[in-house]
mmCIF file of C-alpha atoms in Angstrom:
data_model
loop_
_atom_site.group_PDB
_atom_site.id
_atom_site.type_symbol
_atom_site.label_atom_id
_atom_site.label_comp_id
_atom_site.label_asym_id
_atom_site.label_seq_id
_atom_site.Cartn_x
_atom_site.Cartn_y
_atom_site.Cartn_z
ATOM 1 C CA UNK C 1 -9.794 -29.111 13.989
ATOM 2 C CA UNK C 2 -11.453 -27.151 16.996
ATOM 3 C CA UNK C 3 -15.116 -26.311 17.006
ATOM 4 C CA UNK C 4 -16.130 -23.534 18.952
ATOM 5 C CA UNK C 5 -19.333 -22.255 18.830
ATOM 6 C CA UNK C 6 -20.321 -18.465 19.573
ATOM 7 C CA UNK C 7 -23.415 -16.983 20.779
ATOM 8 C CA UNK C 8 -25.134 -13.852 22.425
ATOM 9 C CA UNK C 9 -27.803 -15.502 24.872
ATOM 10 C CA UNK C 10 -30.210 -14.196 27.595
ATOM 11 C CA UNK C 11 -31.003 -15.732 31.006
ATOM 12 C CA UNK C 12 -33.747 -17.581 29.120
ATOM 13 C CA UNK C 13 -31.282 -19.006 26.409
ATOM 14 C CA UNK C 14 -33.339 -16.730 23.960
ATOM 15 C CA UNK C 15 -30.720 -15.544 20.605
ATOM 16 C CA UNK C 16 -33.425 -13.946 18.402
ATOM 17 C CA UNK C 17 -36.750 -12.522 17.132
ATOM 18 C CA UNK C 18 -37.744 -12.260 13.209
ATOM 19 C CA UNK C 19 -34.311 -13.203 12.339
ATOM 20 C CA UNK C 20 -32.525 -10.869 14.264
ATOM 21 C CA UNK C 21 -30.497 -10.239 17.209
ATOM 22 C CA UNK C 22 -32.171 -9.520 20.313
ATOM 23 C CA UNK C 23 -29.065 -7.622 21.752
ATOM 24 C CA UNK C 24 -26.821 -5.068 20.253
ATOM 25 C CA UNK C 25 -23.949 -5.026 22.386
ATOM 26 C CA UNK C 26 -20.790 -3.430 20.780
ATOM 27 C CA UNK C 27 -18.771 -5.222 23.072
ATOM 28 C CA UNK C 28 -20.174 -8.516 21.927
ATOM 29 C CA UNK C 29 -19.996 -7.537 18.088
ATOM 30 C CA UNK C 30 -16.021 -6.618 19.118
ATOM 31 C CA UNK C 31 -15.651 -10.124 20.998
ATOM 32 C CA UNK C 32 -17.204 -11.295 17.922
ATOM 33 C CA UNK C 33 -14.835 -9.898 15.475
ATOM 34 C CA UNK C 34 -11.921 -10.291 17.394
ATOM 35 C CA UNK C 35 -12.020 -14.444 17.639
ATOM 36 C CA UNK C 36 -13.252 -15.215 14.195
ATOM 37 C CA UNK C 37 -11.196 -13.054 12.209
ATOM 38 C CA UNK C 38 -8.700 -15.314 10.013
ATOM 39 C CA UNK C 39 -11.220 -18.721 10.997
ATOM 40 C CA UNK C 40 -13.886 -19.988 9.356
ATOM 41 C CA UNK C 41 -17.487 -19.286 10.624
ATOM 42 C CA UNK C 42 -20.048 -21.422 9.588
ATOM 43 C CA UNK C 43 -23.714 -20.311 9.634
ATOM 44 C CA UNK C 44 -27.373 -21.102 8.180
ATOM 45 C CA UNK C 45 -28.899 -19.659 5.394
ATOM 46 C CA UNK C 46 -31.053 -17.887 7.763
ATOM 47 C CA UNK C 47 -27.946 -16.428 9.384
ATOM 48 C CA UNK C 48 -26.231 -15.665 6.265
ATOM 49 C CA UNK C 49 -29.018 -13.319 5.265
ATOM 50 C CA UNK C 50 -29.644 -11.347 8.554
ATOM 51 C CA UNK C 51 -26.066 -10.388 7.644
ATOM 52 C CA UNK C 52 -25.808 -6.558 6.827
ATOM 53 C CA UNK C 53 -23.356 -7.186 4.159
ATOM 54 C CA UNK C 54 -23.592 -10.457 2.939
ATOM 55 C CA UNK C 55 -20.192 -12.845 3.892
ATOM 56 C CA UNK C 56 -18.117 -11.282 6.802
ATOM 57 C CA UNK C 57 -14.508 -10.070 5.938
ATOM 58 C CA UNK C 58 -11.323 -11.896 6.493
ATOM 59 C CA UNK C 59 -12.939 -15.383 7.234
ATOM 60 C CA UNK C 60 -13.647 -18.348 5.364
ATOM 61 C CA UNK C 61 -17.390 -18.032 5.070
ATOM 62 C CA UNK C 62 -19.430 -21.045 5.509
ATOM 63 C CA UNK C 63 -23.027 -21.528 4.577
ATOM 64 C CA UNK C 64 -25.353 -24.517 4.843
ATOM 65 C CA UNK C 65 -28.291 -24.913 2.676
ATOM 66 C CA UNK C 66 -30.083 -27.350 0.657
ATOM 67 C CA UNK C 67 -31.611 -24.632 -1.920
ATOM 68 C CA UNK C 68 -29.256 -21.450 -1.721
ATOM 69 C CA UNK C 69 -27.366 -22.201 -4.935
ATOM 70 C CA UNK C 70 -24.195 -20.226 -4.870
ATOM 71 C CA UNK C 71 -23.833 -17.178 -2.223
ATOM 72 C CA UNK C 72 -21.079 -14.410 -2.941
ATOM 73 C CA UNK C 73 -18.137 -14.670 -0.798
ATOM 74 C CA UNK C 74 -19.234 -17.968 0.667
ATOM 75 C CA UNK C 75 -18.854 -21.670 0.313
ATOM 76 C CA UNK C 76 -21.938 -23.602 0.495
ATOM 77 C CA UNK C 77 -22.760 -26.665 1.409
ATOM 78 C CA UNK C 78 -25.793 -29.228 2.110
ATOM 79 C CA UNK C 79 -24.864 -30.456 5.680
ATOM 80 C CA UNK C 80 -22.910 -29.447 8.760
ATOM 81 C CA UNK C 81 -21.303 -33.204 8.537
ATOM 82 C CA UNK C 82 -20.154 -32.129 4.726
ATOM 83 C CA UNK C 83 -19.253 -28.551 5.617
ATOM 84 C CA UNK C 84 -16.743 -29.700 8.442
ATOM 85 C CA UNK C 85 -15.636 -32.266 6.237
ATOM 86 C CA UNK C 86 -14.210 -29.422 3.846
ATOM 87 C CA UNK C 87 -11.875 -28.161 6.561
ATOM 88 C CA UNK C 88 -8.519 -28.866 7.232
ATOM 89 C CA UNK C 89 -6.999 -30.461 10.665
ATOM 90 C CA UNK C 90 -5.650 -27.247 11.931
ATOM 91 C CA UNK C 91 -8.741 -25.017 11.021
ATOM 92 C CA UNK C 92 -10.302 -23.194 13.945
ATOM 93 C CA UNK C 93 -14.419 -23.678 13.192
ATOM 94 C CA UNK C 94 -16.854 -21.367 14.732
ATOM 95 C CA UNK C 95 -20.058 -21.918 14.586
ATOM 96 C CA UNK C 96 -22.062 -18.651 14.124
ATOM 97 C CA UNK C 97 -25.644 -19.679 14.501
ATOM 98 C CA UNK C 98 -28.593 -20.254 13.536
ATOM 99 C CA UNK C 99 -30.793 -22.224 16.342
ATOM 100 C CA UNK C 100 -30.577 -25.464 14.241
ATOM 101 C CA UNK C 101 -26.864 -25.258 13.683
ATOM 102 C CA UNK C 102 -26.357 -24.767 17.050
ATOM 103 C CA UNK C 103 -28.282 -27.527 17.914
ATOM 104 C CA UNK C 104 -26.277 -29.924 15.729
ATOM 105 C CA UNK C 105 -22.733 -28.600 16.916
ATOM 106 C CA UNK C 106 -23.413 -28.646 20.362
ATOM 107 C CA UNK C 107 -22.969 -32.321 20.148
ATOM 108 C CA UNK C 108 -19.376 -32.144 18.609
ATOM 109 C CA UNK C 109 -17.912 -28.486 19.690
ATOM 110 C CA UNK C 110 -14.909 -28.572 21.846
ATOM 111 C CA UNK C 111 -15.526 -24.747 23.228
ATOM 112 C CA UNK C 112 -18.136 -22.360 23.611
ATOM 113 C CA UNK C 113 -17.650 -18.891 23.738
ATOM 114 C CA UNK C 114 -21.068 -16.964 24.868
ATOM 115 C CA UNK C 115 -21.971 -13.586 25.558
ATOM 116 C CA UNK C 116 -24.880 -14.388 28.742
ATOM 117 C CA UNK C 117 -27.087 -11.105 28.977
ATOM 118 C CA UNK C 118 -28.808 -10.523 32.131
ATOM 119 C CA UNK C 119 -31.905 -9.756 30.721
ATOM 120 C CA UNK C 120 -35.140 -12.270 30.197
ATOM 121 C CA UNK C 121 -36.343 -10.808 26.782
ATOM 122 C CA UNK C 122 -40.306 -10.093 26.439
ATOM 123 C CA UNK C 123 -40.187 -11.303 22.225
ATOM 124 C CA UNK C 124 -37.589 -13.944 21.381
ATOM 125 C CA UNK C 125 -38.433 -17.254 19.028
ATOM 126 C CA UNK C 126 -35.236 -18.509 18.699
ATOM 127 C CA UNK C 127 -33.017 -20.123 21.685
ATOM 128 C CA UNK C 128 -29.771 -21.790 22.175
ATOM 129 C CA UNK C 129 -29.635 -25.249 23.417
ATOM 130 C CA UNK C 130 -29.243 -26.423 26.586
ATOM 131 C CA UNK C 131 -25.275 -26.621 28.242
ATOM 132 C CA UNK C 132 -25.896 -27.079 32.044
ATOM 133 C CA UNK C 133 -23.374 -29.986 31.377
ATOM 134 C CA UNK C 134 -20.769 -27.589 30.107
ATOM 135 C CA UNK C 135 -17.274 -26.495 32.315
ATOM 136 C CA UNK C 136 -16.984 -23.000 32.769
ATOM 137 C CA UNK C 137 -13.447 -22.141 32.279
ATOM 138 C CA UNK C 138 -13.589 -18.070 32.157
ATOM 139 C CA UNK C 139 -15.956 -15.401 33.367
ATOM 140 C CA UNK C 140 -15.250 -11.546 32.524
ATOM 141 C CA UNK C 141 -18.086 -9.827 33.876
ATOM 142 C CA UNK C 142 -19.385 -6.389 32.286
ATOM 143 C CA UNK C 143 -21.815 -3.423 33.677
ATOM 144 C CA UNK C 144 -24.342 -1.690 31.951
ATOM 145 C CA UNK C 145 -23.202 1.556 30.085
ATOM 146 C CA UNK C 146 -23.853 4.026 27.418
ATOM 147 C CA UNK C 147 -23.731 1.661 25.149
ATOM 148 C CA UNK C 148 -24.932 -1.473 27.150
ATOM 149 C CA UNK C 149 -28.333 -1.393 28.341
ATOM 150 C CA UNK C 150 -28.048 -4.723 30.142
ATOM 151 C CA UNK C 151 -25.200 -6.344 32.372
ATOM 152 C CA UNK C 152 -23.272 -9.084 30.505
ATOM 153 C CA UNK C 153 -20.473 -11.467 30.747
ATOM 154 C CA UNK C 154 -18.562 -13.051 28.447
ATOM 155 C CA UNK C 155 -18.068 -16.963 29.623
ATOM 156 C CA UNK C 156 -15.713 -19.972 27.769
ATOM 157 C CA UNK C 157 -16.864 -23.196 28.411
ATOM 158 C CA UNK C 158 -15.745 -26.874 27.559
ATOM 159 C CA UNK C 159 -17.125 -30.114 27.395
ATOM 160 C CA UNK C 160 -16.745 -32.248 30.999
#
């Protein structure tokens, strides 16, 4: 099984505010769509509901929770440990966020696959964790736009 995990972060490590984005990059949400579709994603409750329609289509949806009961589309379970357990050798994992999940993962993944904005936001509550230890393997650099307010890249790392 490979674990990647997949993030949108600023200069700051910042990922959101109230439960949301900070960023809407279409790029990003493209990027996004692109890798996990056919994979599983795995998120937090949290996550799961800042989704604008509930489980995402054409992946194995993957939610952990201790209270959320049953969640349409999605397979829930109590632990990241429990959740991973549930998938096969040759499933590709992402992991889709929140803060805590990424927390957890970044001590397994094999891969990370961020978006890293060039922007410092002002409001942000929720960050990524640290991966100054991480091996960047590929850099594709972006301008801003019409539809990109802020410079971005998207950069693949793995673990030295």
């Amino acid at each position: 099984m490979e674990i990647t995990i997949i993030a949108a972060v600023a200069r700051n490590r910042a990922i959101g505010f109230e439960n949301k984005l900070i960023y809407w990059l279409p790029n990003d949400l493209k990027r996004f769509k692109q890798l996990t579709t056919g994979n599983t994603i795995i998120m937090g409750r949290n996550t799961y509901h800042s989704l604008p329609k509930g489980a995402l289509p054409n992946r194995r949806n993957v939610v952990l929770s201790t209270t959320a009961g049953e969640l349409p589309g999605c397979d829930v379970y109590k632990s990241l440990d429990e959740a991973l357990k549930s998938c096969s050798p040759d499933e590709h994992v992402y992991i889709i966020g929140g803060a805590s999940v990424y927390e957890q993962a970044i001590k397994i993944a094999d891969r990370l696959c961020l978006t890293e904005i060039d922007d410092t936001p002002s409001n942000a509550d929720t960050f990524f964790p640290e991966y100054g230890e991480w091996k960047e393997t590929a850099r594709e650099n972006h301008e801003t736009d019409e539809k990109h307010a802020f410079r971005y890249s998207f950069v693949d790392y793995i673990r030295e």
